[in-house]
Short mmCIF file of C-alpha atoms and ligand atoms in Angstrom, two decimals:
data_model
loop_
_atom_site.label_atom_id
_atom_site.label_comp_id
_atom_site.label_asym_id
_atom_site.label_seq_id
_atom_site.Cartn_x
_atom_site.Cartn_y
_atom_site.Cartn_z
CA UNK A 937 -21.15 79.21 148.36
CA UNK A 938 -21.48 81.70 150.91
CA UNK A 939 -20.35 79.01 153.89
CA UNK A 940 -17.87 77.39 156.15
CA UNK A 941 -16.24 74.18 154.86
CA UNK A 942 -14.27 71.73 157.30
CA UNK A 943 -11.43 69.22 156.24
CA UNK A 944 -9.81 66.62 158.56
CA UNK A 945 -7.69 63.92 156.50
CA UNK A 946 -5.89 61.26 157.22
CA UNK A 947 -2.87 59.39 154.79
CA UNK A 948 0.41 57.92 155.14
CA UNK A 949 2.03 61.07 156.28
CA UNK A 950 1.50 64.83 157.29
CA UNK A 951 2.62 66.05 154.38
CA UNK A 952 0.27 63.91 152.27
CA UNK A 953 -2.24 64.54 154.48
CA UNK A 954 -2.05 68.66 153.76
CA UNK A 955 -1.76 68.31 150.29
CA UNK A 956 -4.57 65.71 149.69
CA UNK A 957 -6.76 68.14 152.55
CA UNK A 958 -5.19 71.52 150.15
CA UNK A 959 -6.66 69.71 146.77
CA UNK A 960 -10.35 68.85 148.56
CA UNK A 961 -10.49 72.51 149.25
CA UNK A 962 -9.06 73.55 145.13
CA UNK A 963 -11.71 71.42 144.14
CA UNK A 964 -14.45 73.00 146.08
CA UNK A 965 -13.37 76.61 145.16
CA UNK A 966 -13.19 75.32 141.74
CA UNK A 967 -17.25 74.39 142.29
CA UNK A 968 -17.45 77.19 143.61
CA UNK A 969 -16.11 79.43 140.78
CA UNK A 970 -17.86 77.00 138.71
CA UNK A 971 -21.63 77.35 139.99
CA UNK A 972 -22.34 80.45 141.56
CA UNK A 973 -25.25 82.38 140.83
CA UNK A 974 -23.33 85.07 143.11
CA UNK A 975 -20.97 86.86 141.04
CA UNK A 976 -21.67 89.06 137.73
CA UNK A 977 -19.26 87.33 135.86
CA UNK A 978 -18.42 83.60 135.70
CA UNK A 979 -20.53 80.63 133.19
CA UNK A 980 -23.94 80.88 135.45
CA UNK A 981 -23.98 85.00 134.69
CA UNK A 982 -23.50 83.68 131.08
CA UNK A 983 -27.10 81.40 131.63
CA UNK A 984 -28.72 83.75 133.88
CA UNK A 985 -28.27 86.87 132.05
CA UNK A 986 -28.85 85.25 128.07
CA UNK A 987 -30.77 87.05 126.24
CA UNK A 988 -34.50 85.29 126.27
CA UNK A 989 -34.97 83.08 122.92
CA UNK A 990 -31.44 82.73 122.66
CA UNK A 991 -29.70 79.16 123.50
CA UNK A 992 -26.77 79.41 125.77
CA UNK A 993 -24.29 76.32 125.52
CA UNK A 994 -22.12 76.13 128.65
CA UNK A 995 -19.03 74.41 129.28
CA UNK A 996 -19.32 70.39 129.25
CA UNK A 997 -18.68 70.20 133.09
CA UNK A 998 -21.19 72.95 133.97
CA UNK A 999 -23.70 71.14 131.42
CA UNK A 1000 -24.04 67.86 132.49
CA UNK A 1001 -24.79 68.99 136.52
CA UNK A 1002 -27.17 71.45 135.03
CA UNK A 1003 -28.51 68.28 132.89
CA UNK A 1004 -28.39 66.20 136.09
CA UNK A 1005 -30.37 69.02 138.13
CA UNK A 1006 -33.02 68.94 135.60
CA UNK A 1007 -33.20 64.64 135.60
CA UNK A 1008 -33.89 65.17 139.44
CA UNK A 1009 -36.14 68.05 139.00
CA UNK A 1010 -38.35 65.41 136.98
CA UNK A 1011 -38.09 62.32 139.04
CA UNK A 1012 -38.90 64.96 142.04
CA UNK A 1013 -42.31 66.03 140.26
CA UNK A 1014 -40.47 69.35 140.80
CA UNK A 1015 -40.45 69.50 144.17
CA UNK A 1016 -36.40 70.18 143.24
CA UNK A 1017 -36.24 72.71 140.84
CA UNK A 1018 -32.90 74.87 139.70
CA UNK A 1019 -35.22 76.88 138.01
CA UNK A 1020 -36.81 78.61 140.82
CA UNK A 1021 -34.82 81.80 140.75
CA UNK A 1022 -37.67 83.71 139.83
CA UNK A 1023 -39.11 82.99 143.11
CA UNK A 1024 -35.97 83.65 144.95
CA UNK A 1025 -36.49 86.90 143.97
CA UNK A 1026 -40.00 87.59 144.71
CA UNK A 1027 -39.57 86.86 148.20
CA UNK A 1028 -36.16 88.41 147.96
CA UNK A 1029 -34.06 85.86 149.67
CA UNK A 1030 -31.24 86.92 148.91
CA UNK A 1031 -31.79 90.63 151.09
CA UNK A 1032 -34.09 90.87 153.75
CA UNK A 1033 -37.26 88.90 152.57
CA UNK A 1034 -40.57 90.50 151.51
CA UNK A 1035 -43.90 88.75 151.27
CA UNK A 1036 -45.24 89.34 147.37
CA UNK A 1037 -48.45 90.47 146.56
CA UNK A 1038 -50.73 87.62 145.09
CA UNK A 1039 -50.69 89.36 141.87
CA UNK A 1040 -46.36 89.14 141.86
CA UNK A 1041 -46.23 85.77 143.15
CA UNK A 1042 -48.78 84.56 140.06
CA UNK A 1043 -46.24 86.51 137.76
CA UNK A 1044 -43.03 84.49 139.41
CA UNK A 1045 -44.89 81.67 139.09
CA UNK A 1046 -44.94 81.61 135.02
CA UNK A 1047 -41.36 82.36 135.16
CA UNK A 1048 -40.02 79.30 136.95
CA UNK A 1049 -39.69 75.56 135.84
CA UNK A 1050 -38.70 74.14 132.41
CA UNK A 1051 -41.70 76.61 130.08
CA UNK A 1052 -39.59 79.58 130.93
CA UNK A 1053 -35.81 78.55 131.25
CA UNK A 1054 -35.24 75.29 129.47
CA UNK A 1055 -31.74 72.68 130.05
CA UNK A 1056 -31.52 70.50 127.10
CA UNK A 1057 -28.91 68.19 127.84
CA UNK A 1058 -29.37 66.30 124.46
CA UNK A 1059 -28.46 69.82 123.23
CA UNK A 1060 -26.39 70.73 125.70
CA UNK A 1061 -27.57 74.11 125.90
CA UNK A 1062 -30.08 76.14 128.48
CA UNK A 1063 -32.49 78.79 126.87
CA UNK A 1064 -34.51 81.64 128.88
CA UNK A 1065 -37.85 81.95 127.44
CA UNK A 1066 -38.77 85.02 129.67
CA UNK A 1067 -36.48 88.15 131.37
CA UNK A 1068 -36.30 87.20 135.30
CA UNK A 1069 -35.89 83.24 134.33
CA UNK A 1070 -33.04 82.21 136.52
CA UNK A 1071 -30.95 78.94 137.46
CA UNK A 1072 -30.49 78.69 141.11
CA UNK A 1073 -27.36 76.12 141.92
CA UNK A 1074 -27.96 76.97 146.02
CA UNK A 1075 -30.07 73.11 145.73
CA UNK A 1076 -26.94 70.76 144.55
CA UNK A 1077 -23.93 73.03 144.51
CA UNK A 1078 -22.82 71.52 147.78
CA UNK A 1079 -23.17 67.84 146.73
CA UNK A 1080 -21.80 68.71 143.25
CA UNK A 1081 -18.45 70.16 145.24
CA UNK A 1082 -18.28 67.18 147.79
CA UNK A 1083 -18.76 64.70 144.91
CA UNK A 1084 -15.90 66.03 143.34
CA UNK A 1085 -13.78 66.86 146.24
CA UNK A 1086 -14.60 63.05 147.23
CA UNK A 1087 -12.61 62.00 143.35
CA UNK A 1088 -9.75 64.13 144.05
CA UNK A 1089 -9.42 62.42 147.76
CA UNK A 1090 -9.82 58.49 146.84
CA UNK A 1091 -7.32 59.62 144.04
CA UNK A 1092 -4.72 60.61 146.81
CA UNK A 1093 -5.03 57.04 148.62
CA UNK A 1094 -6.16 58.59 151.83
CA UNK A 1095 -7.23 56.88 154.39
CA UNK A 1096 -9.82 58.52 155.92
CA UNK A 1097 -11.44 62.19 155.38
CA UNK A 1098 -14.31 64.19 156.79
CA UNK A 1099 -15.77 67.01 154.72
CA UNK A 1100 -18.04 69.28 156.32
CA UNK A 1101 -19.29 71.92 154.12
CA UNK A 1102 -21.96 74.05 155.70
CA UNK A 1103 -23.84 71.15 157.03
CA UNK A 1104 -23.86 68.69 154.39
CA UNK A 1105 -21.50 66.13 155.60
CA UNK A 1106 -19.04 63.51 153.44
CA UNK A 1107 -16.97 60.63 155.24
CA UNK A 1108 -14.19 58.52 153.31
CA UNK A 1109 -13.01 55.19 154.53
CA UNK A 1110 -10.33 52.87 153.09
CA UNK A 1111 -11.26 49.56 153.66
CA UNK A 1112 -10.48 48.41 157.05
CA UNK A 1113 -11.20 51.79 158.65
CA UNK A 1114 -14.28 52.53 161.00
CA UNK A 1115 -16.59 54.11 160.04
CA UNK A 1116 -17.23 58.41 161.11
CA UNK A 1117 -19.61 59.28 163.39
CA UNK A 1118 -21.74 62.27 162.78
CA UNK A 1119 -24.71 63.66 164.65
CA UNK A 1120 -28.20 64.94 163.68
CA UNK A 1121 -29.10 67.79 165.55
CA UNK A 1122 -32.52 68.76 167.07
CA UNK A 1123 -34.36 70.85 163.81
CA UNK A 1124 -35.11 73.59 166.32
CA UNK A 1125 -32.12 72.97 168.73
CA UNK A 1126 -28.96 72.51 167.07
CA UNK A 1127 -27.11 72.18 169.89
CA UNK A 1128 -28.95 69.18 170.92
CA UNK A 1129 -28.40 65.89 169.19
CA UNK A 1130 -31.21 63.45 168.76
CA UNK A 1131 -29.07 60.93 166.62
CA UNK A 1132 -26.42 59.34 165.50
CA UNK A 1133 -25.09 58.08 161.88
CA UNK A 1134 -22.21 56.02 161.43
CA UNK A 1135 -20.58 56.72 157.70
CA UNK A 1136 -18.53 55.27 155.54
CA UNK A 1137 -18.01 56.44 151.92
CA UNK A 1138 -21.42 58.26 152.52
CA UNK A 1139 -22.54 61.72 152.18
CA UNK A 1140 -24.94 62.83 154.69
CA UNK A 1141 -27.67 66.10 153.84
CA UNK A 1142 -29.78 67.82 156.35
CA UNK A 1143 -32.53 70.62 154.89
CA UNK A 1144 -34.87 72.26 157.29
CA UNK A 1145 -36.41 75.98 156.39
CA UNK A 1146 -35.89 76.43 160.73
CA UNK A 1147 -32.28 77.98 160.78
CA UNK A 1148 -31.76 80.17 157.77
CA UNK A 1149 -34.32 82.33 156.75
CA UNK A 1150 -35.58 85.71 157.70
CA UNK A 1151 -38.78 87.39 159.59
CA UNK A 1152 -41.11 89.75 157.56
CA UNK A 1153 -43.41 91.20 159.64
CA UNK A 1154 -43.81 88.57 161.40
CA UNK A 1155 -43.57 85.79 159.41
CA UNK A 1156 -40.51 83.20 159.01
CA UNK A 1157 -40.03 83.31 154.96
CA UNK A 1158 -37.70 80.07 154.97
CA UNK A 1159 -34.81 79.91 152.44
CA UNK A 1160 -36.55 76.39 150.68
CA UNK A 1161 -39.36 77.05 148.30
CA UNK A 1162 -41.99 75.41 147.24
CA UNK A 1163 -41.99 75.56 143.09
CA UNK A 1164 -45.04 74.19 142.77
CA UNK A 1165 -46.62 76.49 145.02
CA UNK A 1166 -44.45 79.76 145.02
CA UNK A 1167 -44.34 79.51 148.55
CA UNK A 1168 -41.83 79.05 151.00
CA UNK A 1169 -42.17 75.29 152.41
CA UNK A 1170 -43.52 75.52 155.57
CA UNK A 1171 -41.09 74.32 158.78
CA UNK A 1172 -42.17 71.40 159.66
CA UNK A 1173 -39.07 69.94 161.35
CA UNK A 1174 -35.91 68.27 159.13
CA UNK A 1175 -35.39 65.68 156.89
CA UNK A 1176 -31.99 63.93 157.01
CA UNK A 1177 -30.30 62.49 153.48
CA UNK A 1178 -27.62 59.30 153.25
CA UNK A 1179 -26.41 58.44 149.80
CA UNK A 1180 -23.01 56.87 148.25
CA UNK A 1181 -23.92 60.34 146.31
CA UNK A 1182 -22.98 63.48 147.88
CA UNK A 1183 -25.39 65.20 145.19
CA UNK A 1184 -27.94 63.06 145.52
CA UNK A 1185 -28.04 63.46 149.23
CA UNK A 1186 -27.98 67.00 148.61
CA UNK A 1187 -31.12 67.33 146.27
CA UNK A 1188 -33.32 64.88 147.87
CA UNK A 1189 -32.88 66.59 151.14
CA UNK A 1190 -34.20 69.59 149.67
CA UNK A 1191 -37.16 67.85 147.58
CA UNK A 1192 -38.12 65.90 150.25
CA UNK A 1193 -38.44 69.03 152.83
CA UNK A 1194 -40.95 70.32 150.29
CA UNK A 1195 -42.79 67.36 150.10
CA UNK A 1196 -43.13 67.05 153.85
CA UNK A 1197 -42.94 63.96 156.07
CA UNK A 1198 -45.89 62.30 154.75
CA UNK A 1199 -45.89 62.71 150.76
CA UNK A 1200 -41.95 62.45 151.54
CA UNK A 1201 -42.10 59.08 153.04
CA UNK A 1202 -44.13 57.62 150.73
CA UNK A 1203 -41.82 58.38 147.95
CA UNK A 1204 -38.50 57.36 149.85
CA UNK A 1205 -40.32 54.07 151.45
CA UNK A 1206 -38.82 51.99 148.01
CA UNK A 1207 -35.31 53.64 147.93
CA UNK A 1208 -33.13 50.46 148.68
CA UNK A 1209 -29.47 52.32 149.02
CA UNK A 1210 -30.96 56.18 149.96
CA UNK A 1211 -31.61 56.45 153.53
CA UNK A 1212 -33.77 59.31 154.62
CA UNK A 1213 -35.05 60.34 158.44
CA UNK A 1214 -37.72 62.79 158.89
CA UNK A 1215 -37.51 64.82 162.63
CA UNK A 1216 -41.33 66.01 162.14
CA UNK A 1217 -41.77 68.84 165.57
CA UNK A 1218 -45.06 68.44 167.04
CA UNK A 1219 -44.80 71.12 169.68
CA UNK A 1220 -42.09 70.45 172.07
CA UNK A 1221 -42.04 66.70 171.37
CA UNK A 1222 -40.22 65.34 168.30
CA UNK A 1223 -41.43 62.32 165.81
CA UNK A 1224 -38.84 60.28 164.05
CA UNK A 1225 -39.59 58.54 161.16
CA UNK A 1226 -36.86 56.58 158.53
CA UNK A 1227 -37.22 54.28 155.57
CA UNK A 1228 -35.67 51.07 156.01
CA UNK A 1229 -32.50 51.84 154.42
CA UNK A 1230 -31.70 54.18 156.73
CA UNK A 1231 -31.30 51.82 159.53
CA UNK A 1232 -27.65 50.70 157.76
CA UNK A 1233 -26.67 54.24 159.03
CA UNK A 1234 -28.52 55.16 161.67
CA UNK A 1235 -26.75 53.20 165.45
CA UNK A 1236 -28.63 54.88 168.12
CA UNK A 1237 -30.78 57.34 169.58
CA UNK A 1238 -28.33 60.21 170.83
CA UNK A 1239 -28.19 60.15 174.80
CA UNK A 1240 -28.72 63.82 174.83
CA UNK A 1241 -32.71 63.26 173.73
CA UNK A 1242 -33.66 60.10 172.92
CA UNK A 1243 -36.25 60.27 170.18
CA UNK A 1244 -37.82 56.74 169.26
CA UNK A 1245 -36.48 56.14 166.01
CA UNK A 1246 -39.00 53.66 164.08
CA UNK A 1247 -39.60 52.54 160.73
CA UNK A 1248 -42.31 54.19 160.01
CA UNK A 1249 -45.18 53.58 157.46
CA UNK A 1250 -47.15 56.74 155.45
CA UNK A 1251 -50.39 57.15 154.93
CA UNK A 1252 -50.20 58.92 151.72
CA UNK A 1253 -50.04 56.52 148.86
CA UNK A 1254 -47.53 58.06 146.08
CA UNK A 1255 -45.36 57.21 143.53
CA UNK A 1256 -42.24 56.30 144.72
CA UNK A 1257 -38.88 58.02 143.10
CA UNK A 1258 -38.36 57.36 139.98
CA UNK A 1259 -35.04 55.63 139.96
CA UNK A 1260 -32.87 56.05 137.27
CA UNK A 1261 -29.16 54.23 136.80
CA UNK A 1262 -26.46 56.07 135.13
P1 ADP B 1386 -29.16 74.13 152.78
O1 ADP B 1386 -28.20 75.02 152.09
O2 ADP B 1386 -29.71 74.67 154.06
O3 ADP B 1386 -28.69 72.72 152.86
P2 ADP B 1386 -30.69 73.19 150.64
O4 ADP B 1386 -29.57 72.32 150.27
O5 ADP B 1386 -31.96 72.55 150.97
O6 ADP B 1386 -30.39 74.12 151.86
O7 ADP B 1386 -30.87 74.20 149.44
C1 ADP B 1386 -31.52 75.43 149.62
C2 ADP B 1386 -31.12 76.38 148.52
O8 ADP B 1386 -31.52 75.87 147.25
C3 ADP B 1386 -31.81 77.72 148.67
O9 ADP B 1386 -30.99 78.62 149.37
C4 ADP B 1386 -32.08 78.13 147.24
O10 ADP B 1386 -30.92 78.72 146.71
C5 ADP B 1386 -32.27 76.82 146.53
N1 ADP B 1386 -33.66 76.31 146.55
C6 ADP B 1386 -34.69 76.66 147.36
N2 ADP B 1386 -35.76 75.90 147.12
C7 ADP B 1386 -35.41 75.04 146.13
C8 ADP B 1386 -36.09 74.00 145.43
N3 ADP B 1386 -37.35 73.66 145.74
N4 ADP B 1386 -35.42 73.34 144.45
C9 ADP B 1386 -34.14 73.65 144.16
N5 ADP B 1386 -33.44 74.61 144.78
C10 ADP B 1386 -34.06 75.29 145.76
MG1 MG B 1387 -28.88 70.70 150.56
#
């Protein structure tokens, strides 16, 4: 997944402790091996590189998070969309960034989204329609690992654990343990925290388009796109994700980025269990803004820069999230 991952565990002894910290980390690799979009070889090549008209049917596992990815990409109005890979390419992401000519990014644009690479979960199969159709698992492959790192800890008994993989953040408490603590950094400063969470059996999922990224001539190209534009989202600031979920966390943090603070809000206002904080920049000064579920996470402003964290009402009027239960 191209990042860092740290464990810290905590069971009945040190030598359950290593070996319940040794399977988190098999599990993730396994994810890893699992999802990446990387490597020439492995069951997303298979998808990626299928001939177009021609219905791939990956392995059960692989299927229903591609199925999943493609439930969220609808309740999302596409905001989230694994099929943006297309678009990945036209602003080359993955190498140095480029800005496309109108006429390219018009051309990416027809080959993103469900008309030109298709997941059927009924089916269980995904079909390319066109050549440069492309699944991109960069949006929930880091939930998708911590949800199933998070299984293969709470089936070791531990008592506590704290997964950190590249930012997206997963705390495990037995019953009877306190919760983790885990700051939310400043979306231009990281170094500076601006808030607090306190977790328990939570995952928590940061996406800003401030820290990764690259310049072309001139102009940040941000590593979250837009798929209903083409373009890169603009930076804004960051939005902060708490679900039970781990993948959940991770794709609304992305989804809700691209929709911004205000069509974001609107749509996360009637999430009862899903807390979400938006840190919107205005200049130097920074606006917080949460849904009410979020204050069941969030303690305190950090001491470092308090930021006025209110409950804050939108102005755009939107359909909420589709919720859907499993
Ligand atoms: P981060 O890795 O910083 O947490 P995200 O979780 O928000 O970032 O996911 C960003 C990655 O997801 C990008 O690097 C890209 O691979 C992919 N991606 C970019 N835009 C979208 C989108 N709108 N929907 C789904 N995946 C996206
Ligand atoms: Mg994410």
């Amino acid at each position: 997944m191209g990042t860092l991952m740290t464990v810290s565990v905590r069971a009945h002894d040190r030598t359950a402790s290593e070996s319940a910290a040794e399977a988190a980390i098999a599990s993730v690799e396994r994810y890893d091996r699992l999802l990446t979009t990387w490597s020439a070889s492995g069951p997303m090549a298979a998808v990626n590189s299928s001939r177009p008209g021609r219905a791939v049917r990956p392995e059960s596992e692989l299927m229903v998070l591609l199925g999943e990815a493609e439930s969220w990409a609808e309740r999302t109005g596409r905001a989230f969309d694994p099929g943006v890979g297309a678009l990945v390419d036209a602003w080359n992401l993955r190498g140095t960034g480029r800005i496309p000519a109108p006429r390219e990014l018009t051309a990416a644009l027809h080959r993103v989204g469900p008309a030109a690479i298709d997941i059927d979960p009924q089916a269980g199969t995904v079909t390319r329609h066109v050549d440069g159709a492309w699944l991109d698992t960069g949006g929930f492959g880091k939930g998708a690992a911590l949800r199933t790192a998070a299984g293969t800890l709470r089936a070791r008994c531990v008592r506590r654990a704290l997964l950190d993989l590249g930012g997206q953040v997963l705390a495990i408490t037995a019953p009877g343990e306190a919760p983790w603590t885990v700051a939310v950094a400043h979306p231009a400063r990281r170094d500076t925290q601006v808030a607090t969470l306190h977790l328990a059996n939570a995952s928590a999922a940061t996406s800003g388009n401030g820290e990764r990224g690259v310049v072309v001539h001139g102009v940040r190209v941000g590593h979250i796109l837009d798929p209903r534009t083409g373009r890169p989202a603009p930076w804004w600031g960051s939005v902060t994700v708490v679900s039970a979920d781990p993948l959940e966390a991770d794709v609304l943090s992305t989804a809700l980025y691209v929709m911004g603070p205000d069509e974001g809000l609107a749509r996360a206002r009637d999430l009862p269990d899903v807390g979400v904080l938006f840190l919107v920049a205005h200049g130097d000064a920074l606006e917080a803004c949460r849904n009410e579920a979020m204050g069941r996470w969030l303690v305190e402003a950090s001491p470092d820069e308090p930021v006025p964290l209110r409950a804050c009402s939108s102005s755009t009027p939107s359909s909420p999230l589709e919720r859907r239960y499993r």
